[in-house]
Short mmCIF file of C-alpha atoms and ligand atoms in Angstrom, two decimals:
data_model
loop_
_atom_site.label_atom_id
_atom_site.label_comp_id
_atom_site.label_asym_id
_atom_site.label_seq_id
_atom_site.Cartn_x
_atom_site.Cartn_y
_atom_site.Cartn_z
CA UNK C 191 184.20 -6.23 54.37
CA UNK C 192 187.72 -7.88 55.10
CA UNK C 193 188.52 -11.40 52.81
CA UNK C 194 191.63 -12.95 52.39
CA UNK C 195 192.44 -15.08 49.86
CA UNK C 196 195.31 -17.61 50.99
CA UNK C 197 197.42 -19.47 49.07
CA UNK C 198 197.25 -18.65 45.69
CA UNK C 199 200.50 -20.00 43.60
CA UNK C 200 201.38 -16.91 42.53
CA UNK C 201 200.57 -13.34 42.62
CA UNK C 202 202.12 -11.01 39.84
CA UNK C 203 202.84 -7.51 41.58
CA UNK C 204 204.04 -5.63 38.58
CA UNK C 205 205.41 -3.64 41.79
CA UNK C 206 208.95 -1.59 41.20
CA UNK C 207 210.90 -4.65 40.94
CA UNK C 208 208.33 -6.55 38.92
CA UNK C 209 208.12 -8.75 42.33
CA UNK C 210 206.73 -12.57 41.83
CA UNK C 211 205.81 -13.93 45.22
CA UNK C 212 204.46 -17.22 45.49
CA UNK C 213 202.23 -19.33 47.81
CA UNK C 214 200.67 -15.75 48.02
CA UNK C 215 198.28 -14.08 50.13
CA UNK C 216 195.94 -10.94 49.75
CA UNK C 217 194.22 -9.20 52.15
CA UNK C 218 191.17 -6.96 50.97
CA UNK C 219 189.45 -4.88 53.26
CA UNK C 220 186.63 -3.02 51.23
CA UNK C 221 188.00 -1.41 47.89
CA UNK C 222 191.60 -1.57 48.67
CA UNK C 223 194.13 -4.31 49.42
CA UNK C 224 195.36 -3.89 52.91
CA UNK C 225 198.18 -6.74 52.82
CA UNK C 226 199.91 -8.65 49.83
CA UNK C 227 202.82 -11.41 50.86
CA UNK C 228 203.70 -14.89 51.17
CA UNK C 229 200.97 -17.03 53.07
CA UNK C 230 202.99 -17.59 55.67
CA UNK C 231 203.99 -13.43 56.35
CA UNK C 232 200.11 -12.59 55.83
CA UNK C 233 199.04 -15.13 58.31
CA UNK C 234 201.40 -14.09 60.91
CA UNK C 235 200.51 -10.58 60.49
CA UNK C 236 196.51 -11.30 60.92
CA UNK C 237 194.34 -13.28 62.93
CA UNK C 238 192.78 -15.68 60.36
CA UNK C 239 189.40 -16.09 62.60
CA UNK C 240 188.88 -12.37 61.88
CA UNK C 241 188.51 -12.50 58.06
CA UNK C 242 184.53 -12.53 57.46
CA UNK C 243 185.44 -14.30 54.52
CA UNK C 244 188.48 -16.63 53.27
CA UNK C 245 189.04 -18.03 50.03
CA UNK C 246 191.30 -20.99 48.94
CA UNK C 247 193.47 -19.73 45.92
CA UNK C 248 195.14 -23.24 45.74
CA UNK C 249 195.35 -23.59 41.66
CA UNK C 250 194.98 -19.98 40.92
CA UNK C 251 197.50 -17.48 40.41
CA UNK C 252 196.49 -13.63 40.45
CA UNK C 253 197.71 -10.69 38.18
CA UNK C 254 196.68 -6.86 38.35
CA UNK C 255 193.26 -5.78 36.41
CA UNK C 256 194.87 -5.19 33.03
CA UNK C 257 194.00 -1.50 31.77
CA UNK C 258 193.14 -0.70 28.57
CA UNK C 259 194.06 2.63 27.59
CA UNK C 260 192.23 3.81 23.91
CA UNK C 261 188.81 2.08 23.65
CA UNK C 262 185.61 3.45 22.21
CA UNK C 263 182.83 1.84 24.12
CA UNK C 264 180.33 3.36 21.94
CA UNK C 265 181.63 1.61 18.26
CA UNK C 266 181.11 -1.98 19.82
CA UNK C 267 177.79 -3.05 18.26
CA UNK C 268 179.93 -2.39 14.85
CA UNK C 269 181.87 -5.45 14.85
CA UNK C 270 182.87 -7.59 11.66
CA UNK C 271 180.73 -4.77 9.49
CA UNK C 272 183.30 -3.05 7.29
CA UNK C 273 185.39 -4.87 5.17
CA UNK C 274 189.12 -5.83 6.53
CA UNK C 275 190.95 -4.41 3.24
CA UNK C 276 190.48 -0.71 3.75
CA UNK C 277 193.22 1.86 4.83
CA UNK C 278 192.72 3.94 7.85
CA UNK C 279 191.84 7.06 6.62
CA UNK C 280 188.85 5.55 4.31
CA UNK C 281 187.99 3.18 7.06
CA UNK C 282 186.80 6.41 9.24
CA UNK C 283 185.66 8.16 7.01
CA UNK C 284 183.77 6.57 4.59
CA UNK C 285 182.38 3.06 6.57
CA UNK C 286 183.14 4.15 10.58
CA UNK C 287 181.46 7.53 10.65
CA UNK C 288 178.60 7.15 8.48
CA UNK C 289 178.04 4.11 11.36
CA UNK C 290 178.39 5.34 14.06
CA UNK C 291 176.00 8.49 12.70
CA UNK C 292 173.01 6.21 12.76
CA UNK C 293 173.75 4.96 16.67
CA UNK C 294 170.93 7.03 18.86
CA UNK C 295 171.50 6.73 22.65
CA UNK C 296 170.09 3.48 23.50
CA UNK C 297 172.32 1.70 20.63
CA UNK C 298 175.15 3.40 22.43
CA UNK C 299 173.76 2.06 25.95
CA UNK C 300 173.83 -0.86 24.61
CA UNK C 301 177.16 -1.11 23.30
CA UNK C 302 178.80 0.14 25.58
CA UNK C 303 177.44 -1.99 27.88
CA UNK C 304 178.47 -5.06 25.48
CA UNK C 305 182.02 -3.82 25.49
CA UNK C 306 182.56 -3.75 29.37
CA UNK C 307 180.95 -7.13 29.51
CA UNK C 308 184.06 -8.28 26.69
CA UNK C 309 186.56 -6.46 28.94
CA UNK C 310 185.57 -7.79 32.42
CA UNK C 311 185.71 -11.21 30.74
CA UNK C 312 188.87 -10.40 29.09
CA UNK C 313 190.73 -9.59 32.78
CA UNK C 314 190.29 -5.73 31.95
CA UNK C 315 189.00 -3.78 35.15
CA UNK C 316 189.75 -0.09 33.90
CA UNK C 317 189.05 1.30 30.28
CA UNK C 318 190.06 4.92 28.66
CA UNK C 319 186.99 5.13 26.57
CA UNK C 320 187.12 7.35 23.71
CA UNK C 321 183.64 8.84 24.74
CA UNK C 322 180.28 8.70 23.61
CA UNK C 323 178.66 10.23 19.96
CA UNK C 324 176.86 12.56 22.20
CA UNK C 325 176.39 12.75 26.00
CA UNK C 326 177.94 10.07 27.92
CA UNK C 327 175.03 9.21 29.99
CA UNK C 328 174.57 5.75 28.13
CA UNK C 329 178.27 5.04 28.66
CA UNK C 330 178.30 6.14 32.36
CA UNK C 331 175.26 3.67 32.83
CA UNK C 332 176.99 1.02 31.24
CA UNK C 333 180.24 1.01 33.33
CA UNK C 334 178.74 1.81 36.49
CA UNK C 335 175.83 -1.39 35.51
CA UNK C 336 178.68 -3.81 34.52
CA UNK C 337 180.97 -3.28 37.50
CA UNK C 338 184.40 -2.03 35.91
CA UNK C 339 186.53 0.94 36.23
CA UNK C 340 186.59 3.30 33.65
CA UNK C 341 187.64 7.06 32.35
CA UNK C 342 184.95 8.27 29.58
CA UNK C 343 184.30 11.69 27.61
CA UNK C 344 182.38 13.13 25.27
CA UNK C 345 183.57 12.92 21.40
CA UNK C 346 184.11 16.14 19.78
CA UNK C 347 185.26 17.80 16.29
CA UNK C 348 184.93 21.00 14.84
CA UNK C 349 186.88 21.18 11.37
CA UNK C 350 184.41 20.34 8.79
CA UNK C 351 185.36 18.52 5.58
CA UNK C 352 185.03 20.84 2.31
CA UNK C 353 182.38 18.93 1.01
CA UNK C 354 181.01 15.74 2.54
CA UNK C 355 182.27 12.58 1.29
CA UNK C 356 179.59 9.74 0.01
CA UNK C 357 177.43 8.71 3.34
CA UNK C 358 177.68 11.86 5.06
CA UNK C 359 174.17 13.70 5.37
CA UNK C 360 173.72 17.00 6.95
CA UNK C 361 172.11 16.31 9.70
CA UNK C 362 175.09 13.71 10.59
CA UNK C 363 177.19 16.57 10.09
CA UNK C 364 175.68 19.26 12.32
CA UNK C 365 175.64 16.02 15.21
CA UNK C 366 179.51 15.44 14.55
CA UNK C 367 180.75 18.97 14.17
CA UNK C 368 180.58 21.77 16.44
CA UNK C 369 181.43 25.04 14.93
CA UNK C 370 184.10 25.94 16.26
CA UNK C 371 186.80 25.40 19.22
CA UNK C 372 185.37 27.49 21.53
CA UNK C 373 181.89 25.88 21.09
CA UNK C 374 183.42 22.34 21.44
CA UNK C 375 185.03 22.92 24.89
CA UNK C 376 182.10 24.50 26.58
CA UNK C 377 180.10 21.44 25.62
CA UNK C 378 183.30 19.67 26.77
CA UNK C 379 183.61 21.60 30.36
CA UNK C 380 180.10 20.79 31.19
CA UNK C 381 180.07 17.01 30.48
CA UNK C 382 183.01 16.80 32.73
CA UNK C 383 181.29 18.72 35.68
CA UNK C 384 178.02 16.52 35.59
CA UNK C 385 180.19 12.86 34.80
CA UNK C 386 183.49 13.44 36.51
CA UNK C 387 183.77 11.37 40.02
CA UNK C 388 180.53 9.55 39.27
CA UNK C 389 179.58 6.23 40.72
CA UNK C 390 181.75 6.64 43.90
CA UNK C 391 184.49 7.73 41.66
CA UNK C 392 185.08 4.68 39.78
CA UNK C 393 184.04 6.47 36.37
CA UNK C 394 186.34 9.93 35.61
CA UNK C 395 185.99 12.19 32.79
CA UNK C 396 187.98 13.61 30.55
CA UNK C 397 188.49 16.52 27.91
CA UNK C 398 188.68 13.94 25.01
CA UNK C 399 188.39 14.75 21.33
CA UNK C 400 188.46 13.20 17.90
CA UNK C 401 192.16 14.11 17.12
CA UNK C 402 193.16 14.87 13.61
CA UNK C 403 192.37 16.12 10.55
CA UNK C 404 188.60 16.47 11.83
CA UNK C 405 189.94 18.93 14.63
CA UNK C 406 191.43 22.46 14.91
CA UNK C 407 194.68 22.75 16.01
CA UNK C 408 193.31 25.16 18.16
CA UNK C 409 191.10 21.98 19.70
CA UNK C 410 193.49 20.07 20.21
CA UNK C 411 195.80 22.81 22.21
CA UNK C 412 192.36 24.06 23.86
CA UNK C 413 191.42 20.61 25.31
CA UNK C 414 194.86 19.41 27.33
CA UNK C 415 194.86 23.33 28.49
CA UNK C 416 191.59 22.49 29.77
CA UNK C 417 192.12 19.26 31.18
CA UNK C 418 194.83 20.24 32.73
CA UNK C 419 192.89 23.09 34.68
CA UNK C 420 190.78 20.45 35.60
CA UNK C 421 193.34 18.73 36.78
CA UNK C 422 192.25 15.07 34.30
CA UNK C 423 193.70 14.42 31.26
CA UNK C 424 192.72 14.22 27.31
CA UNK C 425 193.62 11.98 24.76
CA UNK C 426 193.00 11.59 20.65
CA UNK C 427 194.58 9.96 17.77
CA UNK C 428 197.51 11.54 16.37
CA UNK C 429 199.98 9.95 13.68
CA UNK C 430 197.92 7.08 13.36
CA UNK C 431 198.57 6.58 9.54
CA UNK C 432 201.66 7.36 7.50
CA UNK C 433 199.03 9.52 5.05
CA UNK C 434 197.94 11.42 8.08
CA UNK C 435 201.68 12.44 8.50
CA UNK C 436 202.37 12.91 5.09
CA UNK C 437 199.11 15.13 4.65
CA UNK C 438 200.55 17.11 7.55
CA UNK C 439 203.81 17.84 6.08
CA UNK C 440 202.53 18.93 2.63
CA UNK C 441 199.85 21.27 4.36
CA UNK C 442 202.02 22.46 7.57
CA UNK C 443 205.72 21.76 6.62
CA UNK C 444 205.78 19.17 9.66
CA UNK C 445 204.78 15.82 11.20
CA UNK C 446 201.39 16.22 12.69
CA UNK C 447 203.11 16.00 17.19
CA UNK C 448 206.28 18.26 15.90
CA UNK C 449 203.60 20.40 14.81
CA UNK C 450 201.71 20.00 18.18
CA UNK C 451 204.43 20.50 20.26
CA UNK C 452 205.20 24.29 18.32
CA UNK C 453 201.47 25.31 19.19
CA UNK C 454 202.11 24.28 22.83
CA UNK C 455 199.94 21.02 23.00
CA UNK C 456 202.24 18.54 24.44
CA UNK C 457 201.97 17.57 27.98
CA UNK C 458 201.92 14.93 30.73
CA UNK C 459 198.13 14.37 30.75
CA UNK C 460 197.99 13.89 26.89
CA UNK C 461 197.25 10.25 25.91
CA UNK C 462 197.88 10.01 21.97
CA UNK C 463 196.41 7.14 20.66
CA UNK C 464 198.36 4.68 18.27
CA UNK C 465 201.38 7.13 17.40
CA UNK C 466 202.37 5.35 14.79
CA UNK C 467 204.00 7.77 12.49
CA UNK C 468 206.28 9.43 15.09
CA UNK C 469 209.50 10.44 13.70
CA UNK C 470 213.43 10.52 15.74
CA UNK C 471 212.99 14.19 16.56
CA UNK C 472 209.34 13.96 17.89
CA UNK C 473 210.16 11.16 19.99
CA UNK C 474 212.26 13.08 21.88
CA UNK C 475 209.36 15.93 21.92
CA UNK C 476 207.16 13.14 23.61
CA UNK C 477 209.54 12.52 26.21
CA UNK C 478 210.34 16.08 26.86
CA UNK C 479 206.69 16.53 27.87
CA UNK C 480 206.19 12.99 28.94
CA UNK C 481 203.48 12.85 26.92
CA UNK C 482 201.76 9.00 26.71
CA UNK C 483 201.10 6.47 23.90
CA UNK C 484 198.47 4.12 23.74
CA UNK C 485 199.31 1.28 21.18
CA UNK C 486 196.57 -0.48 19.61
CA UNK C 487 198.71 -3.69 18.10
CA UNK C 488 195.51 -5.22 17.08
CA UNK C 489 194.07 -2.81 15.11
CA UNK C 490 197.67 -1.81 13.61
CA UNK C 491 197.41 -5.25 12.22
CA UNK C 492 194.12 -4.97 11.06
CA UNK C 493 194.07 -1.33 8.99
CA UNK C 494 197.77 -1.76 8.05
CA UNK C 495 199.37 0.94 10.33
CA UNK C 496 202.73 -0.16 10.02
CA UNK C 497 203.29 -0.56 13.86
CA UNK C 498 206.41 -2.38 13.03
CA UNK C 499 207.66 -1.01 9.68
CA UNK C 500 207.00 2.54 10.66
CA UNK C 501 206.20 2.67 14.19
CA UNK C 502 209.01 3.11 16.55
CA UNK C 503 207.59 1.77 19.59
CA UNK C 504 210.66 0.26 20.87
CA UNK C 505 212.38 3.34 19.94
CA UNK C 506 210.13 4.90 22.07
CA UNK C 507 210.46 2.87 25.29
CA UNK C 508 214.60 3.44 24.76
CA UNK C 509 213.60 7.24 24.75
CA UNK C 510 211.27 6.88 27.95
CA UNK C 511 208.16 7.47 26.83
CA UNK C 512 205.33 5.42 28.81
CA UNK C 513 203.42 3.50 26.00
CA UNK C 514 200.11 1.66 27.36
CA UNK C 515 197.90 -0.92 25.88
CA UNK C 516 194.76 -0.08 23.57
CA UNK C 517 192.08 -2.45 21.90
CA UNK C 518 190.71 0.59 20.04
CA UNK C 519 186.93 0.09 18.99
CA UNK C 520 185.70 -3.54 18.15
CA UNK C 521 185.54 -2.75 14.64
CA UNK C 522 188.92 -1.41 14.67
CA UNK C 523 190.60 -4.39 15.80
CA UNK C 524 188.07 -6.97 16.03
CA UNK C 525 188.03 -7.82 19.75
CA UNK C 526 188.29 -6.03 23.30
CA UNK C 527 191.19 -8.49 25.11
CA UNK C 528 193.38 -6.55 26.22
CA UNK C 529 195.60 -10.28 27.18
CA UNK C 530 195.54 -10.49 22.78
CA UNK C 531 197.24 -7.14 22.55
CA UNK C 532 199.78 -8.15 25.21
CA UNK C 533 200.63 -11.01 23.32
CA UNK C 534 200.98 -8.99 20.52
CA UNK C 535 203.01 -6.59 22.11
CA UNK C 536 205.32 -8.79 23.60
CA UNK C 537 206.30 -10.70 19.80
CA UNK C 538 205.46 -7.95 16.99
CA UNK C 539 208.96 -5.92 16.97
CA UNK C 540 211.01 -9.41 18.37
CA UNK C 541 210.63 -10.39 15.07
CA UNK C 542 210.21 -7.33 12.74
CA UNK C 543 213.77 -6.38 14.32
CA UNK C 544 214.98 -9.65 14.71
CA UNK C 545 215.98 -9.30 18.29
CA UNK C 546 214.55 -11.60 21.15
CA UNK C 547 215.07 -8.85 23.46
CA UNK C 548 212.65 -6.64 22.28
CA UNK C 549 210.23 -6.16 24.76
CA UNK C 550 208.67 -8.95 25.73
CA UNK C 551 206.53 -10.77 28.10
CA UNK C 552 207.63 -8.72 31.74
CA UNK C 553 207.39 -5.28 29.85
CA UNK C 554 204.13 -6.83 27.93
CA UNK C 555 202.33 -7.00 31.36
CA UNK C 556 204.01 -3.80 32.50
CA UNK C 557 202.36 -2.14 29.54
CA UNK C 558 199.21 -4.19 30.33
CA UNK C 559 198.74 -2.79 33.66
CA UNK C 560 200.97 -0.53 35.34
CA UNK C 561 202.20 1.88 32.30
CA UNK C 562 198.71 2.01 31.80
CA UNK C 563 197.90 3.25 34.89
CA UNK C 564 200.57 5.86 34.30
CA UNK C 565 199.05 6.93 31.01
CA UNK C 566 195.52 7.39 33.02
CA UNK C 567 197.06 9.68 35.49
CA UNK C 568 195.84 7.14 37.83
CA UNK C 569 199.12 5.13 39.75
CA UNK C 570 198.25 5.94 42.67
CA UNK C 571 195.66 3.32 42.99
CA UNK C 572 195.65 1.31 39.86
CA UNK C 573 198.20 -1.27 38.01
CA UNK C 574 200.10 -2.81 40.61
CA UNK C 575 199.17 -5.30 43.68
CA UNK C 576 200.69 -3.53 46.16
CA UNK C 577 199.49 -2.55 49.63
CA UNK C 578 197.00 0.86 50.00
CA UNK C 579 195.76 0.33 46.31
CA UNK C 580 193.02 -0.43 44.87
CA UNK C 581 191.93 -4.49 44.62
CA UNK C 582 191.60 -4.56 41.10
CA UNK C 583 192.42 -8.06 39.94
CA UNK C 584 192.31 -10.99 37.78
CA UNK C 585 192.36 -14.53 39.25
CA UNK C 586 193.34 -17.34 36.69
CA UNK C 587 192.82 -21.14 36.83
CA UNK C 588 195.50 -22.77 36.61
CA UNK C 589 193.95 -25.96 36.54
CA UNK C 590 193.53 -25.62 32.65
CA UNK C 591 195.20 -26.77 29.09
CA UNK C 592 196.95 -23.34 29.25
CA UNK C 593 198.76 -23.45 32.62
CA UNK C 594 199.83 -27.29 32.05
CA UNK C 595 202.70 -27.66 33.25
CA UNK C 596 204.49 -24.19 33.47
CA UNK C 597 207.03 -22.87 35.00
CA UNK C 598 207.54 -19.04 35.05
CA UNK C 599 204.13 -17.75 34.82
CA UNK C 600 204.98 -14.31 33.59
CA UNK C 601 205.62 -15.98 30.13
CA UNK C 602 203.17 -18.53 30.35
CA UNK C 603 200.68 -15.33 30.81
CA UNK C 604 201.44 -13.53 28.33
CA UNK C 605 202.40 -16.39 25.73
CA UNK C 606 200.08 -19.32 26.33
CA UNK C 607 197.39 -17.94 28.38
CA UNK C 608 193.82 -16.33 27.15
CA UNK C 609 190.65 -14.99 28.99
CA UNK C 610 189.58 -18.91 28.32
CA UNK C 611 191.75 -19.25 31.79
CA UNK C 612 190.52 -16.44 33.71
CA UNK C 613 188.13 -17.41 36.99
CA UNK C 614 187.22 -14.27 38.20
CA UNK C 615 187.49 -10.63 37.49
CA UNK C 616 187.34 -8.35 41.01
CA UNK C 617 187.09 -4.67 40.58
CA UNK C 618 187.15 -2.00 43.87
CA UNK C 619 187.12 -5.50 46.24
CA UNK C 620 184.01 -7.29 44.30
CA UNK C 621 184.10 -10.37 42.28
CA UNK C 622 182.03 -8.58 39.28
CA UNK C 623 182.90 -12.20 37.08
CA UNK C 624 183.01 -15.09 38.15
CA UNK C 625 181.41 -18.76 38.07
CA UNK C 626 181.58 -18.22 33.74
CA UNK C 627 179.15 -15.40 33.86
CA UNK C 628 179.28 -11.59 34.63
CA UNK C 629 177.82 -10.77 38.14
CA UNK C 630 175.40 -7.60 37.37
CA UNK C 631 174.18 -8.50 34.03
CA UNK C 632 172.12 -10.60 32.19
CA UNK C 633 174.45 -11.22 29.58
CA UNK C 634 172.18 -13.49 27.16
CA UNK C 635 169.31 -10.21 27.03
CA UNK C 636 172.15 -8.40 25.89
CA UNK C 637 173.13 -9.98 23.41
CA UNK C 638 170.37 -10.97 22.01
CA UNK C 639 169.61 -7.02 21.66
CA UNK C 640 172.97 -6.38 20.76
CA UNK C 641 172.74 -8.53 17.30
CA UNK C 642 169.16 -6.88 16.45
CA UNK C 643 170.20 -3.50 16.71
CA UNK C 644 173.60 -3.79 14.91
CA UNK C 645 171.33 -5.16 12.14
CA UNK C 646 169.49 -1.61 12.30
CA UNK C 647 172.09 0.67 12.26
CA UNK C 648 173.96 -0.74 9.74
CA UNK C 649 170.68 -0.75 7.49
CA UNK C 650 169.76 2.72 8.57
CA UNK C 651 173.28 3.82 7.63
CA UNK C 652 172.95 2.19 4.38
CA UNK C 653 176.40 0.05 4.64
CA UNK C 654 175.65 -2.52 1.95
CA UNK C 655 179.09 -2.56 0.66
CA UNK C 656 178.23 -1.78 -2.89
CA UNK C 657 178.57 1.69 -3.27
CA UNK C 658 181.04 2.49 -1.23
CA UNK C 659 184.63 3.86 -2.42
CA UNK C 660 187.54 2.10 -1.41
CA UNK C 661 189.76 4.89 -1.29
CA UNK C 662 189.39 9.06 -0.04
CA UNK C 663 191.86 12.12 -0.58
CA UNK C 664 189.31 14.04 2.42
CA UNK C 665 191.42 16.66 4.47
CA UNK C 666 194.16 16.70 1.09
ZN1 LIG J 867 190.49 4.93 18.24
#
């Protein structure tokens, strides 16, 4: 089916040359855009009587999907549960995995489901999910049901804490752990062959693992070999605390990527997630092996990363690494917008540096969408509007508090704007939201089952709060 939808007040290319045309046109024949201009240019390149179907864009400005590149679709029925004054480390360990233990396949469906529905409303038409507990069949069902675009995986660990901390039962174990590398990456292999390419080839997988002190060396230098033979990518956390790095120094003489990078794990389809404690010498180590970053600014703010007393994101960027955009889990960070984490982006090291140059709001959306698309090995089609790729886009009312008045939208976007201004959410050439609701699901159901079984697990996993340490020395 061919549409065009004419004059739109802006469209937002995030092309080469970041390219803002306006009184804009797009063409969309079936998944892809065939044409992107002025009005004028479009019109005189098609006959208008040919479109089967053409939409006013008067009052609307357009933007790429934005692409949100560490998620974990699976953790979103666990939102608001743990407390907000925990470190990282006993965050995982001691609240998050004893959680997300007690989530069977359904809960997971469910979830996952949940989270796509707060990303398509949020302007986000592709996700790098983290993967599922067990087999991603929930997760497939969820992204292929709710419309979006999305990479997904399977979870996997095999490095077994020395004795279980408080919450951790056997059985939870034996689900979280397999025995060894070797064991892991079979299981890892064959959930790729049955998920990669599925629904038309809108969902990929990938060789994705836990990351960390829960994981081998060996697993994490096993699963980008075998991504890579695959020819996908992997990603984990790595350096997401300053106790993970300091752990990793007293145990291995070195930062946990310098140490990475010696056993041959760095490479271009490696996405690390949050790389926050990334020191001058491993930076250049990343960039060597154009290896990615996906920064989670929300849930630095949340756990206390240090994003912007450690972190050296902009340091980064100078180096020429590609850092993308992550909302991490719900729980992590507390919402699934990837717009909030643009904002974020665009202010957090302006004034942590204090220096109005750094960053923001063109390299905000850049990160938003395009270096996104970079980190998801997936450029070709994704991040940009640009002709031959893929119409995945976000239409925004500009008829609304937000947009009135303004005058260069690229700022008003990413400083005033919020999903409260977003019309419609189009993924491969459909409108999947639109008219306030999500096209392909019934969005009330869900969450009315949504809040009853987030009330089970947490039960189940016995998360009352008043037991519970506050602090951990697992993996010391
Ligand atoms: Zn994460």
């Amino acid at each position: 089916m061919s549409l065009l939808i004419e004059h739109l007040e802006f469209a937002l290319t995030v092309d080469a040359a970041d390219t803002v045309i306006r009184d804009a046109a797009i063409v969309v024949d079936g998944d892809r855009i065939a044409d992107i201009g002025p009005t004028a240019d479009v019109l005189r390149r098609h006959d208008r009587n040919r479109f089967e179907r053409v939409i006013d864009g008067s009052r609307h400005g357009i933007t790429p999907g934005f692409i949100d590149s560490h998620v974990h679709l699976s953790e979103t029925l666990s939102r608001a549960v743990f407390p907000d004054d925990l470190d990282t480390r006993t965050w995982v360990f001691l609240w998050a995995k004893p959680f997300y233990a007690h989530v069977n396949a359904e809960d997971e469906h469910v979830g996952a489901l949940l989270g796509c529905a707060e990303m398509l409303r949020s302007g986000t038409t592709c996700l790098l999910d983290m993967g599922a507990q067990n087999d991603p069949a929930g997760t497939v069902r969820a992204i292929e049901q709710s419309g979006i675009r999305g990479i997904t995986g399977r979870h996997a660990a095999d490095n077994r804490p020395a004795s279980p901390p408080p919450g951790w039962s056997e059985e939870m174990m034996r689900h979280h752990f397999f025995p060894g590398p070797d064991a892991a990456l079979a299981a890892l292999e064959e959930t790729f062959e049955r998920w990669h390419n599925a629904a038309h080839g809108r969902i990929r997988c990938w060789i994705n693992i836990e990351g960390k002190e829960p994981c081998t060396l060996a697993l994490h230098v096993g699963a980008r070999d075998l991504a890579e033979k695959h020819g996908v990518g992997t990603t984990y956390h790595l350096a997401t605390s300053i106790e993970e790095a300091r752990i990793s120094q007293s145990k291995h003489g070195v930062w946990p990527v310098q140490r990475l990078a010696e056993a041959g794990g760095l490479g271009s389809n490696l996405v690390i997630a949050h790389g926050v404690a990334i020191n001058p010498h491993e930076r250049q180590l990343l960039q060597a092996h154009d290896t990615k970053i996906a920064f989670c600014p929300g849930t630095s703010l949340k756990l206390a990363k240090g994003a912007t007393s450690i972190g050296g994101y902009p340091e980064l960027l100078d180096a020429g690494v590609t850092i993308s955009l992550g909302t991490d889990g719900v729980s992590a960070s507390g919402n699934l917008s990837l717009m909030r984490q643009m904002y974020l982006v665009a202010g957090l090291f302006k004034d942590a540096r204090n220096d109005p140059a750094i960053i923001g709001a063109r390299k905000a959306l850049r990160m938003a969408t395009i270096d996104g698309a970079r980190a998801l090995l997936w450029d070709d089609a994704l991040g940009s509007l640009e002709i031959g790729k893929k119409a995945d886009f976000v239409l925004f009312d500009l008829d609304h508090i937000e947009w009135t008045p303004y005058a260069d939208p690229v700022q008003a976007l990413v400083w005033s704007a919020s999903p409260a201004s977003i019309a419609e959410t189009w993924v491969d050439g459909r409108m999947v939201y639109g008219d306030g609701k999500l096209q392909q699901i019934d969005e009330r159901a869900l969450y009315r089952e949504a809040r009853l079984r987030a009330v089970a697990i947490t039960e189940r996993a016995g998360l009352t709060g008043k037991s519970i340490p506050t602090s951990t020395s697992l993996y010391e």
